[in-house]
Amino acid sequence: MTVATMAGAGAGMPVVRMAHAKLNLTLAVTGRDRHGYHRLHSVFVPLALADRLSLAPVTGAQDTLHVTGFDAGPVAENLVLRALAATRSAVGGRWPGGPGPTPPLAVRLEKRVPVAAGLGGGSSDAAATVTGALEAWGAELDATNRLAVAARLGSDVPFFLVGRPALVEGRGEQVVPLGGLHGSPGVLLVTPAVPVRTPDVFAAFDARRASGDGAVRLTSTHLAEELRAKLSVADLVARAGALTTANDLLPATAAVVPALVPFKRALTRLVRRPIGLSGSGPTLWALYASEPEAVEAAALVRAALDAGELAAPGAAPPFVEATSIHNPRQQEAQS
Ligand code: C5P
C-alpha cells in the first residue's frame, strides 16, 4: 500500500510514500504453474507498519538509493533500483518532459520492516517505487501496464499496488480486494533474527509433498468469502485458531528453521493466543481486538526475552512490534 503525502516533482518537492508490510492470514498452495512457480490461494492484509520512501529527481547520471534503519542488504536495494529501471522502461518517452527518457531519481529508504521476514518489505518498497516514480515524473501508466511491471518485479508486488485486504491467487498476480473488514485489529509481530529465503522454503515444500493441505484451502476460501461480505474485528479474532494453522508453508519453514517450532510453542504459552506464521516466515503473529492490546502483548514478550524466560532463535534478539491491520476502507469511511 502506498500513500502520497506530498506534492510531486513538479512542485520541486520529493514524493513521499509509505510502503506497508503485509501479513498472510491464510496461505494455501494449490499447485504449480508451467514456470515452476507455486499457485497460491492466500488472504493478504496490509499492516500499519511501513517503510518510508522519498523520491526526488536529480541531475546526476543514474538513480541512487540511500538506506537507513534495518540493513536492507543487496536484495531489497536491487529491487528498488530494478523497480525504477522497469518503470522508466515502461514509460519510455511518454512523460511531460519527453520524448527523452525520464530523469534519474534519488531515493531515500527508511527501513522499518525487517527484511527476509515474510512481511513483504522489499516487495512493498518496489510497489511504492513504481507509483512514487510515476508521480515524481508526472507520468501515467494504465492499470494493466502497472500490474505487468509489478508482476515482473516479484510475486508479492502486485498485492502492494492494491494495498488493502485481498485474495491473492496465481503466483501472486491475481489480486481481488476484499472490502468487508470493519475495524483495524491489533497485531503482535515477533520476527526471530534468522533471515529466511523464500525459494528455500518453497524448495523444502516441494521436497515434502506435491501440493498443499485441502483443509488450509478450505479455511482460506471461507475467510475470503467472509471478508468479501462483512466481518467484524471480534469475529476475525475469534477465527484466529483456524487461521494460525492455515499456512501450507508451515512444515517447510519448520524444516528450514527447526528452532522456530519450540519458539512458536513457547510464545503461544506466554501470550495465551494462537500464533501464526506469515508467508514463508520466520515472522510469527497473533491477532488482538485492538492495537493497545497488541502493545501490552509486545511488552510481555520483551520482558520475557529480557528476563531470559523466552529464548528466541538467532544471534540477535527478535524484532517485537505491535501494529494493526491497515484498513484503508475504514479510514476512507471515517474521513
Ligand atoms: O517472485 P519472487 O521473486 O518474489 O519469488 C521468489 C522465489 O520464491 C521464486 O524464485 C520461487 O522459488 C518462489 N516462489 C514460488 N511460488 C510463488 C512465489 C514465489 O515458487 N508463488
GROMACS .gro file of N, CA and C and ligand atoms in nm, residues 29 31-33 35-40 79 82 123 151-157 169-173 197-203 206 280, ligand 1:
model
  123
   29VAL      N    1  -0.125  -2.359  -0.079
   29VAL     CA    2  -0.054  -2.385  -0.204
   29VAL      C    3  -0.141  -2.485  -0.281
   31GLY      N    4  -0.098  -2.577  -0.624
   31GLY     CA    5  -0.035  -2.646  -0.737
   31GLY      C    6   0.085  -2.566  -0.785
   32ARG      N    7   0.132  -2.599  -0.906
   32ARG     CA    8   0.245  -2.524  -0.965
   32ARG      C    9   0.209  -2.485  -1.106
   33ASP      N   10   0.262  -2.371  -1.152
   33ASP     CA   11   0.235  -2.331  -1.290
   33ASP      C   12   0.347  -2.385  -1.380
   35HIS      N   13   0.586  -2.248  -1.516
   35HIS     CA   14   0.720  -2.192  -1.493
   35HIS      C   15   0.781  -2.244  -1.363
   36GLY      N   16   0.707  -2.328  -1.292
   36GLY     CA   17   0.760  -2.382  -1.165
   36GLY      C   18   0.718  -2.302  -1.043
   37TYR      N   19   0.651  -2.188  -1.065
   37TYR     CA   20   0.601  -2.110  -0.950
   37TYR      C   21   0.484  -2.185  -0.886
   38HIS      N   22   0.466  -2.162  -0.757
   38HIS     CA   23   0.356  -2.226  -0.685
   38HIS      C   24   0.231  -2.140  -0.697
   39ARG      N   25   0.119  -2.207  -0.724
   39ARG     CA   26  -0.010  -2.135  -0.729
   39ARG      C   27  -0.063  -2.124  -0.587
   40LEU      N   28  -0.107  -2.004  -0.554
   40LEU     CA   29  -0.149  -1.977  -0.416
   40LEU      C   30  -0.298  -1.943  -0.408
   79LEU      N   31   1.598  -0.433  -0.564
   79LEU     CA   32   1.457  -0.432  -0.601
   79LEU      C   33   1.408  -0.289  -0.623
   82ARG      N   34   1.578  -0.179  -0.938
   82ARG     CA   35   1.516  -0.252  -1.051
   82ARG      C   36   1.378  -0.197  -1.081
  123SER      N   37   0.914  -0.619  -0.140
  123SER     CA   38   0.813  -0.611  -0.246
  123SER      C   39   0.731  -0.483  -0.232
  151ALA      N   40   0.435  -0.741  -1.152
  151ALA     CA   41   0.446  -0.888  -1.152
  151ALA      C   42   0.586  -0.932  -1.194
  152ARG      N   43   0.649  -0.854  -1.285
  152ARG     CA   44   0.785  -0.890  -1.326
  152ARG      C   45   0.884  -0.869  -1.212
  153LEU      N   46   0.855  -0.774  -1.123
  153LEU     CA   47   0.948  -0.743  -1.013
  153LEU      C   48   0.945  -0.850  -0.903
  154GLY      N   49   0.830  -0.915  -0.884
  154GLY     CA   50   0.821  -1.019  -0.780
  154GLY      C   51   0.678  -1.059  -0.755
  155SER      N   52   0.660  -1.180  -0.702
  155SER     CA   53   0.526  -1.237  -0.687
  155SER      C   54   0.437  -1.158  -0.593
  156ASP      N   55   0.494  -1.095  -0.489
  156ASP     CA   56   0.412  -1.023  -0.391
  156ASP      C   57   0.385  -0.877  -0.432
  157VAL      N   58   0.455  -0.828  -0.534
  157VAL     CA   59   0.447  -0.685  -0.565
  157VAL      C   60   0.306  -0.641  -0.610
  169GLU      N   61  -0.421  -1.484  -0.575
  169GLU     CA   62  -0.414  -1.616  -0.638
  169GLU      C   63  -0.310  -1.616  -0.750
  170GLY      N   64  -0.302  -1.729  -0.820
  170GLY     CA   65  -0.198  -1.746  -0.921
  170GLY      C   66  -0.065  -1.752  -0.848
  171ARG      N   67   0.042  -1.698  -0.909
  171ARG     CA   68   0.168  -1.694  -0.834
  171ARG      C   69   0.174  -1.569  -0.748
  172GLY      N   70   0.068  -1.484  -0.758
  172GLY     CA   71   0.062  -1.360  -0.680
  172GLY      C   72   0.007  -1.246  -0.762
  173GLU      N   73  -0.012  -1.271  -0.892
  173GLU     CA   74  -0.051  -1.161  -0.983
  173GLU      C   75  -0.202  -1.138  -0.987
  197ARG      N   76   1.508  -1.731   0.326
  197ARG     CA   77   1.492  -1.707   0.182
  197ARG      C   78   1.369  -1.783   0.133
  198THR      N   79   1.277  -1.711   0.069
  198THR     CA   80   1.154  -1.772   0.020
  198THR      C   81   1.180  -1.894  -0.070
  199PRO      N   82   1.276  -1.885  -0.165
  199PRO     CA   83   1.298  -2.003  -0.251
  199PRO      C   84   1.337  -2.127  -0.170
  200ASP      N   85   1.410  -2.110  -0.059
  200ASP     CA   86   1.448  -2.225   0.024
  200ASP      C   87   1.324  -2.292   0.083
  201VAL      N   88   1.227  -2.210   0.124
  201VAL     CA   89   1.105  -2.266   0.184
  201VAL      C   90   1.022  -2.339   0.079
  202PHE      N   91   1.009  -2.280  -0.041
  202PHE     CA   92   0.933  -2.350  -0.146
  202PHE      C   93   1.004  -2.480  -0.186
  203ALA      N   94   1.137  -2.477  -0.187
  203ALA     CA   95   1.211  -2.600  -0.220
  203ALA      C   96   1.186  -2.706  -0.113
  206ASP      N   97   0.845  -2.850  -0.171
  206ASP     CA   98   0.843  -2.947  -0.281
  206ASP      C   99   0.904  -3.080  -0.238
  280SER      N  100   0.636  -1.724   0.417
  280SER     CA  101   0.739  -1.826   0.436
  280SER      C  102   0.819  -1.802   0.563
  336C5P     O1  103   0.853  -1.386  -0.734
  336C5P     P1  104   0.965  -1.381  -0.635
  336C5P     O2  105   1.096  -1.340  -0.698
  336C5P     O3  106   0.933  -1.299  -0.515
  336C5P     O4  107   0.982  -1.529  -0.582
  336C5P     C1  108   1.098  -1.574  -0.516
  336C5P     C2  109   1.104  -1.725  -0.523
  336C5P     O5  110   1.001  -1.782  -0.444
  336C5P     C3  111   1.083  -1.783  -0.663
  336C5P     O6  112   1.201  -1.792  -0.733
  336C5P     C4  113   1.027  -1.919  -0.631
  336C5P     O7  114   1.131  -2.005  -0.593
  336C5P     C5  115   0.944  -1.895  -0.506
  336C5P     N1  116   0.802  -1.870  -0.532
  336C5P     C6  117   0.723  -1.972  -0.579
  336C5P     N2  118   0.589  -1.951  -0.599
  336C5P     C7  119   0.534  -1.830  -0.573
  336C5P     C8  120   0.614  -1.725  -0.523
  336C5P     C9  121   0.747  -1.749  -0.504
  336C5P     O8  122   0.770  -2.083  -0.603
  336C5P     N3  123   0.402  -1.812  -0.592
   0.00000   0.00000   0.00000
